[in-house]
XYZ file of N, CA and C in Angstrom:
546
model
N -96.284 -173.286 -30.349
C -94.853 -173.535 -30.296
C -94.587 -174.989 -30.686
N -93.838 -174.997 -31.627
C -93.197 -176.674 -31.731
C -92.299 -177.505 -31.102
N -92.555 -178.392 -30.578
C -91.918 -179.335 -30.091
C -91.740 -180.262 -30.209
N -90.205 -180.882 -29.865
C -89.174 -181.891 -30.138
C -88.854 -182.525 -28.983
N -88.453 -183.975 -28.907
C -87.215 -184.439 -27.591
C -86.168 -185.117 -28.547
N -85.320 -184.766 -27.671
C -84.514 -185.501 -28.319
C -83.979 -186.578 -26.925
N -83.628 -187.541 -27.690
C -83.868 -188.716 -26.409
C -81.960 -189.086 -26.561
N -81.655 -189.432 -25.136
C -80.208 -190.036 -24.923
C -79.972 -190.375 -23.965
N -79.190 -191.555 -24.730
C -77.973 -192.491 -23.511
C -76.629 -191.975 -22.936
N -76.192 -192.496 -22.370
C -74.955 -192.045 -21.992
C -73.805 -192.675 -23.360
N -73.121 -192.166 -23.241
C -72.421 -192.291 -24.294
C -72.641 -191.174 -25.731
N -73.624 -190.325 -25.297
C -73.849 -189.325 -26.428
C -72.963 -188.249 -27.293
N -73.008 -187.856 -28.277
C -71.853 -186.913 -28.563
C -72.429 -185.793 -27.884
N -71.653 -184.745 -27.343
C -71.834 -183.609 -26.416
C -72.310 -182.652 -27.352
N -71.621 -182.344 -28.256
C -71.379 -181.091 -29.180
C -72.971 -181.380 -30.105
N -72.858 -182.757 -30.764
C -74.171 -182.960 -31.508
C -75.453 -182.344 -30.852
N -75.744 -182.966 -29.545
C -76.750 -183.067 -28.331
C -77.133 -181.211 -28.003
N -76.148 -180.855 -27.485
C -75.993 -179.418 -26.804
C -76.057 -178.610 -27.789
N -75.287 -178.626 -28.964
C -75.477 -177.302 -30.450
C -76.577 -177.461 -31.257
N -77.209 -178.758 -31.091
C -78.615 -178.692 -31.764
C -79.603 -178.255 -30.789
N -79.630 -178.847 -29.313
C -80.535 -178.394 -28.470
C -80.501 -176.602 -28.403
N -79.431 -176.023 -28.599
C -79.658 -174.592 -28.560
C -80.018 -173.961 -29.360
N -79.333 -174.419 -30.772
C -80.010 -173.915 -31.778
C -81.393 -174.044 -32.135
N -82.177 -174.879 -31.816
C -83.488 -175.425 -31.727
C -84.011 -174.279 -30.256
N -83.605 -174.327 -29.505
C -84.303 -173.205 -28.001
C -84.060 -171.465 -28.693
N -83.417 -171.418 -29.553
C -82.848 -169.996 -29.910
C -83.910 -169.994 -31.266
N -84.367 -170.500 -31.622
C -85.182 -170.805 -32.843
C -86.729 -170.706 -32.427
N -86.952 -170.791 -30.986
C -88.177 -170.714 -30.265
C -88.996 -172.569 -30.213
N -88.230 -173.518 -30.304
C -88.590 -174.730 -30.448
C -88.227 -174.899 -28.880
N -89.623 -176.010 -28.503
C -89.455 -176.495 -27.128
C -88.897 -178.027 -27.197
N -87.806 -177.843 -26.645
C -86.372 -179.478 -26.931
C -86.516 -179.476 -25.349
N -87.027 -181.042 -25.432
C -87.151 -181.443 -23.873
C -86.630 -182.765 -23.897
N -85.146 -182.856 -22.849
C -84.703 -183.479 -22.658
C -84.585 -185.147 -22.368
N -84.955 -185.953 -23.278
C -85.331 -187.351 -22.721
C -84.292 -188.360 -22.396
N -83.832 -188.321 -20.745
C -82.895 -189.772 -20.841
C -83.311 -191.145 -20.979
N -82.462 -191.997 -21.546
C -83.349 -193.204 -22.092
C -83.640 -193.953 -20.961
N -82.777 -194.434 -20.293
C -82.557 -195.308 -18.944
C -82.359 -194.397 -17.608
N -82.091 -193.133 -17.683
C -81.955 -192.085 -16.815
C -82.046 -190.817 -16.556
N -82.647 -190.118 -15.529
C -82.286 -188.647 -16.054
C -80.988 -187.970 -16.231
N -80.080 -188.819 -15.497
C -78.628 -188.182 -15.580
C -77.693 -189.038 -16.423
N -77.489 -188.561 -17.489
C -76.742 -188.752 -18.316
C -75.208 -188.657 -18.778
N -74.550 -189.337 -19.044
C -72.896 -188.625 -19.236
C -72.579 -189.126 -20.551
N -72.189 -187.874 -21.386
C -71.964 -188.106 -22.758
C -70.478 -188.854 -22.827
N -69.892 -188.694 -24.353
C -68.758 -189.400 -24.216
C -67.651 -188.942 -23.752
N -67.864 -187.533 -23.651
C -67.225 -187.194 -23.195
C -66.790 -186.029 -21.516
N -67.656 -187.374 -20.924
C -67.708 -186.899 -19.918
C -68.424 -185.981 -19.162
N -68.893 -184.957 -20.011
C -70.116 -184.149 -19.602
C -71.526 -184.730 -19.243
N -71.738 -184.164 -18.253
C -73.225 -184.876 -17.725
C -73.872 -183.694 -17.916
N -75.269 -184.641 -18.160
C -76.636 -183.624 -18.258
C -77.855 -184.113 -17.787
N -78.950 -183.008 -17.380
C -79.467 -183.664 -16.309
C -81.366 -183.892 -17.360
N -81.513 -184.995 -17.431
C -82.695 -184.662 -18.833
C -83.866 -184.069 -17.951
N -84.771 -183.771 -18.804
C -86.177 -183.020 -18.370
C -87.149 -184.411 -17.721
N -86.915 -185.476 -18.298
C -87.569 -186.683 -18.406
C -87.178 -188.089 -18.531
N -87.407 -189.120 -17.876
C -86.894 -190.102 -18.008
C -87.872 -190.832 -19.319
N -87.367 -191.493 -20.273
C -88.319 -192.095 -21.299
C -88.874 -193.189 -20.679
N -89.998 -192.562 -21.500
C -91.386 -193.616 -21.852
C -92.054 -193.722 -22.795
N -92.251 -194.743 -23.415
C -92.804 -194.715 -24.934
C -94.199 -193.494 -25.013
N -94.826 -193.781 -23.962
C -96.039 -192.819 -24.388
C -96.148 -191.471 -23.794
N -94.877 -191.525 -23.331
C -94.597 -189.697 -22.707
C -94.560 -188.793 -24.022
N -93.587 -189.392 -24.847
C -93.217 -189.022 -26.222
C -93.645 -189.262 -27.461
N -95.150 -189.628 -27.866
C -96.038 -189.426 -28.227
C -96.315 -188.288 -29.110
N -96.357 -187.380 -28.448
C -97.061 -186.165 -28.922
C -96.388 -185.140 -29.338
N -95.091 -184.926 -29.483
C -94.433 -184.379 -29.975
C -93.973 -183.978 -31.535
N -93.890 -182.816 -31.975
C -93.663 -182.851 -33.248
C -92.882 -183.825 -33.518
N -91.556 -183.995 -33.163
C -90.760 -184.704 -33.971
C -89.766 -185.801 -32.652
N -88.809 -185.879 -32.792
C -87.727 -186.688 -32.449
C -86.710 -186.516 -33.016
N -85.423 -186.069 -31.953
C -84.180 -186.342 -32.597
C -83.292 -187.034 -31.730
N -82.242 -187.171 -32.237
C -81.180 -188.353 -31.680
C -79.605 -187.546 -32.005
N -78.944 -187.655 -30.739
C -77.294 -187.201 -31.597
C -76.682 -188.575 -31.302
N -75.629 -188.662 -31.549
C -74.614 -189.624 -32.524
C -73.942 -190.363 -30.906
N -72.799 -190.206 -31.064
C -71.688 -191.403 -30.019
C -72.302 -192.522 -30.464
N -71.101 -192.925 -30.451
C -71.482 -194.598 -30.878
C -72.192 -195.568 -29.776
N -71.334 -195.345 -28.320
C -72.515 -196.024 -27.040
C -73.744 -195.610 -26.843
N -74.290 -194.221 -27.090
C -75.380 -193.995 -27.128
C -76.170 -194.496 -28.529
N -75.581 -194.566 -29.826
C -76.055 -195.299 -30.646
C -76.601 -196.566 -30.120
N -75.774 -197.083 -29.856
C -75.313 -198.952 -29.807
C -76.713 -198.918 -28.899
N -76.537 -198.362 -27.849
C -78.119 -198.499 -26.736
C -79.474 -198.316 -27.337
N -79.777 -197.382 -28.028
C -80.449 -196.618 -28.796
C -81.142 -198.126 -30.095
N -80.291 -198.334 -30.161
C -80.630 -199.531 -31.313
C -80.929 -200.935 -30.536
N -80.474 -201.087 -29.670
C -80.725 -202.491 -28.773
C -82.260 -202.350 -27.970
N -82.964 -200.935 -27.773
C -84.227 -200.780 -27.123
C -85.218 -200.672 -28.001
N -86.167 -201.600 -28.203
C -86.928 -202.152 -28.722
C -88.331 -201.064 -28.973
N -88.415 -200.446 -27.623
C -89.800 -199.446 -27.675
C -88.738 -198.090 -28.607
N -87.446 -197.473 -28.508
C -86.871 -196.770 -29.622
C -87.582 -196.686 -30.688
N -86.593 -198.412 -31.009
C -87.324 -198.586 -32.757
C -88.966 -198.800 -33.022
N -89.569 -198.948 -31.893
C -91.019 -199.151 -32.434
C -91.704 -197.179 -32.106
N -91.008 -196.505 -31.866
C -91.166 -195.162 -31.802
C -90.844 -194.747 -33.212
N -89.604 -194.788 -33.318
C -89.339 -194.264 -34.228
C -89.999 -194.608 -35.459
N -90.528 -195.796 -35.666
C -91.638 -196.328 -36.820
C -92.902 -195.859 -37.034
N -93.407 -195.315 -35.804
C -94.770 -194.838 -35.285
C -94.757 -193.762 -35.691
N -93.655 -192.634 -35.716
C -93.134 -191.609 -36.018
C -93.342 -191.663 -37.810
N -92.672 -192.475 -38.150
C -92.560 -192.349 -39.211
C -93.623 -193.045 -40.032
N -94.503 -193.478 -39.567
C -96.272 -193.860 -40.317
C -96.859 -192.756 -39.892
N -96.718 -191.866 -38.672
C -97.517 -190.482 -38.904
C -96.315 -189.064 -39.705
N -95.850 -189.909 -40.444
C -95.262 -188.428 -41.527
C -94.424 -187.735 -40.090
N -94.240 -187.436 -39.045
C -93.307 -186.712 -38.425
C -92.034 -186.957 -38.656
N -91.562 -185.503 -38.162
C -90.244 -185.687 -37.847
C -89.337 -186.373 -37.343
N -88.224 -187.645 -38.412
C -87.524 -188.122 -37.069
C -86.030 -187.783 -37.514
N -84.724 -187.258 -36.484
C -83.777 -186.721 -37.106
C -82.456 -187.148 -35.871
N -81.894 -187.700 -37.349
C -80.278 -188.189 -36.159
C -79.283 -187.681 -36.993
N -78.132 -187.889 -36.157
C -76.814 -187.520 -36.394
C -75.350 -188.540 -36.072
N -74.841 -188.736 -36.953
C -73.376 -189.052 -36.974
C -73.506 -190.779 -36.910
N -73.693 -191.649 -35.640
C -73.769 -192.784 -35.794
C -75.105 -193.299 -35.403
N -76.245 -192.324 -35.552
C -77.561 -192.891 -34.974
C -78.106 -193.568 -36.657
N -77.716 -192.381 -37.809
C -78.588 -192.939 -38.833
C -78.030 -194.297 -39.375
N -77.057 -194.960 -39.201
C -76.434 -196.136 -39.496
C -76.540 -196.978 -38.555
N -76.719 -196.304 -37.445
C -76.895 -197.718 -36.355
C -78.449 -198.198 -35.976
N -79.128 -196.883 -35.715
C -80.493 -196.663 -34.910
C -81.503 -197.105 -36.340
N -81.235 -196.273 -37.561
C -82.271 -195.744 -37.958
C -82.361 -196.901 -39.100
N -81.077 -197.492 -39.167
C -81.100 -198.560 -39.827
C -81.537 -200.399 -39.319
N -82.108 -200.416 -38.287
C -82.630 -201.412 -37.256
C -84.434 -201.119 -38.058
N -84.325 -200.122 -38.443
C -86.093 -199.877 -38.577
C -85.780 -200.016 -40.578
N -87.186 -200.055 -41.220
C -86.879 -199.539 -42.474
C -87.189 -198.027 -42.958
N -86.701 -197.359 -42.088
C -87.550 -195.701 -42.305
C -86.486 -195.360 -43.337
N -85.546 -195.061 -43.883
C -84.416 -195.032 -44.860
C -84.862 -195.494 -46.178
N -85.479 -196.784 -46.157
C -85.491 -197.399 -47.427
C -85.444 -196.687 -48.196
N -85.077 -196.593 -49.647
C -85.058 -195.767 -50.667
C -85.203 -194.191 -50.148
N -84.280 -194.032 -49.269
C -84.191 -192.265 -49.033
C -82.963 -191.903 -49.305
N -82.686 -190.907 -49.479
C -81.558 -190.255 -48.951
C -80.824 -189.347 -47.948
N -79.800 -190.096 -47.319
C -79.235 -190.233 -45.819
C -78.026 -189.800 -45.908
N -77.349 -188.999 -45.200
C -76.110 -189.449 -44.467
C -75.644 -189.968 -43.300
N -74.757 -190.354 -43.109
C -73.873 -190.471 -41.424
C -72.755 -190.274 -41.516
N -71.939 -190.513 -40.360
C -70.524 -189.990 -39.505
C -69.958 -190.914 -41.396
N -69.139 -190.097 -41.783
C -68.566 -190.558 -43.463
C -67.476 -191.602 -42.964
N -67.896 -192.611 -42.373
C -66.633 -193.647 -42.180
C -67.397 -195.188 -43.192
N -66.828 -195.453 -43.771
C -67.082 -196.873 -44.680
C -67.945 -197.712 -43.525
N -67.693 -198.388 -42.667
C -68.508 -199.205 -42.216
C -69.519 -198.730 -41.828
N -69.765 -197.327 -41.186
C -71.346 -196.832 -40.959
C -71.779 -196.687 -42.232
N -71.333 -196.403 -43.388
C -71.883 -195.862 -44.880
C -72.914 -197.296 -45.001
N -71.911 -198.307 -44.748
C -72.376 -199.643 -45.449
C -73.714 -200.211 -44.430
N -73.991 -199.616 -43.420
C -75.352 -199.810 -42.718
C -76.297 -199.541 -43.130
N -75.795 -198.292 -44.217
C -77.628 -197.987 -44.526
C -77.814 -198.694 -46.142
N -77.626 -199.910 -45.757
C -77.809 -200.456 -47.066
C -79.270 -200.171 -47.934
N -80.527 -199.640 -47.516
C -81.636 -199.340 -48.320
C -81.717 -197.958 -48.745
N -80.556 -197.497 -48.069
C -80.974 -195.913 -48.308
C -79.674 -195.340 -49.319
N -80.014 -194.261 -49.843
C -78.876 -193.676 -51.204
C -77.914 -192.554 -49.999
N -76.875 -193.042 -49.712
C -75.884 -191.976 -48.931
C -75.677 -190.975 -49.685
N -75.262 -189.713 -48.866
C -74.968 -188.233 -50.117
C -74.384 -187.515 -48.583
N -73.248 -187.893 -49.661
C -72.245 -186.905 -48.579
C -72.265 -185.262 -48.528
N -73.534 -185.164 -47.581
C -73.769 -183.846 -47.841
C -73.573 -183.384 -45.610
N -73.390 -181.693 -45.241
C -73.174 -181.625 -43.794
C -74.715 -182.453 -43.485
N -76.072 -181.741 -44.015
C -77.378 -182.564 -43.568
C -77.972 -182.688 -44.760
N -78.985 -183.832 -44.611
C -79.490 -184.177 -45.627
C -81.055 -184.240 -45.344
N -81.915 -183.494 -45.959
C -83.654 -183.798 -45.998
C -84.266 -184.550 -46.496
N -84.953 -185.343 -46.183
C -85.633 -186.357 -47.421
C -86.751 -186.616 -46.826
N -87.728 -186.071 -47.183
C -89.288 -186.217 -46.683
C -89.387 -185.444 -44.766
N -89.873 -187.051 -44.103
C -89.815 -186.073 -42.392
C -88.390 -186.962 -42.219
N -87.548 -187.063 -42.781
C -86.068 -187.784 -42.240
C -84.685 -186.565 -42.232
N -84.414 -186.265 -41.331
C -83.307 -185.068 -41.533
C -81.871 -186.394 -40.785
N -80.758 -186.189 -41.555
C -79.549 -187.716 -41.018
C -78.520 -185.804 -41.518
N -77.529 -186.518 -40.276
C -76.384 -185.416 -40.572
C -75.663 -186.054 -40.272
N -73.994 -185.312 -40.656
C -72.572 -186.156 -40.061
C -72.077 -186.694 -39.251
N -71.594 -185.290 -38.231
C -70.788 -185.250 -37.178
C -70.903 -183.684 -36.360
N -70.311 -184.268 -35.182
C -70.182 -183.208 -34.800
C -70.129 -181.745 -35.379
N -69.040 -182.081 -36.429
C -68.691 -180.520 -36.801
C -70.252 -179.709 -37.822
N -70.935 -180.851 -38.162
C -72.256 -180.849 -38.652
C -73.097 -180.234 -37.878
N -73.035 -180.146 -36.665
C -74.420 -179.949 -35.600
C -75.320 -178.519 -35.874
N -74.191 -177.643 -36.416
C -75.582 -176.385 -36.336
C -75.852 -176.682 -37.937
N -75.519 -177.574 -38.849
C -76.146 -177.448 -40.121
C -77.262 -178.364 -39.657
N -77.266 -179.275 -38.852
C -78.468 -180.143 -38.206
C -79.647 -179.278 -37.619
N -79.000 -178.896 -36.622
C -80.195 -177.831 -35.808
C -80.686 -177.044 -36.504
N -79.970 -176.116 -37.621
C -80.881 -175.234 -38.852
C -81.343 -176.107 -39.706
N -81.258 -177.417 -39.913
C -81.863 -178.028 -41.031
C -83.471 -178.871 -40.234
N -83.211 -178.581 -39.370
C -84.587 -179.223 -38.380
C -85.452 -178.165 -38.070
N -84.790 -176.379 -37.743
C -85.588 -175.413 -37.519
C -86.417 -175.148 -38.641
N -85.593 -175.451 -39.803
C -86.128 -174.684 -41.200
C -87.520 -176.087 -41.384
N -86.971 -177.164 -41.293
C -88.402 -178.065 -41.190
C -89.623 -177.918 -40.480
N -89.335 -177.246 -39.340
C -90.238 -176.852 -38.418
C -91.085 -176.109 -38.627
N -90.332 -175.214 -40.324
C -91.259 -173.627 -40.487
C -90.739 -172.171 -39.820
N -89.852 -172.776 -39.005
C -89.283 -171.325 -38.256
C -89.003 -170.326 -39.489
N -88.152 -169.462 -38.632
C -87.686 -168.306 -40.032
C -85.821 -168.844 -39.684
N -85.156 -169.701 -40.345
C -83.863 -169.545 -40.334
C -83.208 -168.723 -40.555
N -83.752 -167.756 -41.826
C -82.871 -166.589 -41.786
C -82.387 -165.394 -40.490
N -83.525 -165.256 -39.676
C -83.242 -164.462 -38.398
C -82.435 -165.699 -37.575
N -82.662 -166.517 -37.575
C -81.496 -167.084 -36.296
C -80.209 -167.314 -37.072
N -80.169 -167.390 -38.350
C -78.825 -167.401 -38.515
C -77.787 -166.068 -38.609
N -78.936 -164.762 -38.466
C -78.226 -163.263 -38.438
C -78.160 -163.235 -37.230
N -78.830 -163.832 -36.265
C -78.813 -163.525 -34.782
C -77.362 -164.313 -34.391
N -77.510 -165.606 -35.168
C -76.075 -166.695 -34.432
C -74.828 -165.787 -35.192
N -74.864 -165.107 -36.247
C -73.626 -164.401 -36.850
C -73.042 -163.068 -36.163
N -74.200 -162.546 -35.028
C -73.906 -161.612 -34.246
C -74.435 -160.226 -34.716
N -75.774 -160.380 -36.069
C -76.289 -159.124 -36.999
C -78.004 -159.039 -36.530
């Protein structure tokens, strides 16, 4: 079975966090909850969640991949913690998976050079665009580029979560007849 965490602060987007974590559990992927500073978390919007794990750089290790959803306070935190970005680098010298959404790939992912000459998106607002100054933006819902999956926004989240299952190797086509109700 493959497995992911996806790690968060408070301040997280709800919808990003929760529609990828399901789509990823409905896909047969094990998504285990990492709070950064806590297990109890409250997104931006108010919803709390209770993580599987409090982070630690070497808890999260061993995992296929890493993902991140968006809010900008959970960004902003996300980029100010130092063992993050030296994860996410580690990640990305062993070829894994690392995958954000909305304001992580302009805030988070751009603190590291994992972008350089890739192609990325984020949340389509001009000043996040202009963060990923090494990387080629493409306003696309998600974007693949090697082990780097960067998506929009919210309204993006299940093109995220299927664009991370299908990386994984799953079969997307059955979870997306299963999510259509066929």
């Amino acid at each position: 079975m493959k497995k992911v965490s996806m790690i968060l602060a408070d301040g997280f987007e709800e919808m990003e966090a929760i529609c990828t974590i399901d789509i990823l559990r409905r896909a047969g992927v094990r998504v285990d909850i990492i709070g950064l500073n806590d297990t109890t978390i409250t997104g931006s919007h108010d919803i709390t969640l209770i993580a599987d794990e409090k982070f630690d750089y070497y808890g999260v290790l061993d995992y296929d991949g890493i993902v991140f959803a968006g809010g900008m306070k959970n960004a902003m935190t996300l980029s100010e913690n130092q063992d993050i970005l030296n994860l996410i680098n580690h990640y990305n010298e062993l070829g894994k998976l690392i995958a954000g959404i909305c304001a992580t790939p302009a805030i988070v992912f751009s603190k590291t050079n994992i972008l350089d000459g890739k192609n990325a998106t984020c949340y389509p607002d001009e000043e996040l665009i202009s963060k990923l100054k090494n990387a080629n933006y493409v306003d696309k819902c998600a974007v693949v580029c090697d082990n780097i999956i960067t998506s929009q926004s919210p309204y993006t989240a299940m093109a995220f979560g299927i664009s991370i299952a299908s990386y994984l190797g799953l079969d997307v086509d059955a979870l997306q007849l299963a999510l259509k109700g066929n």
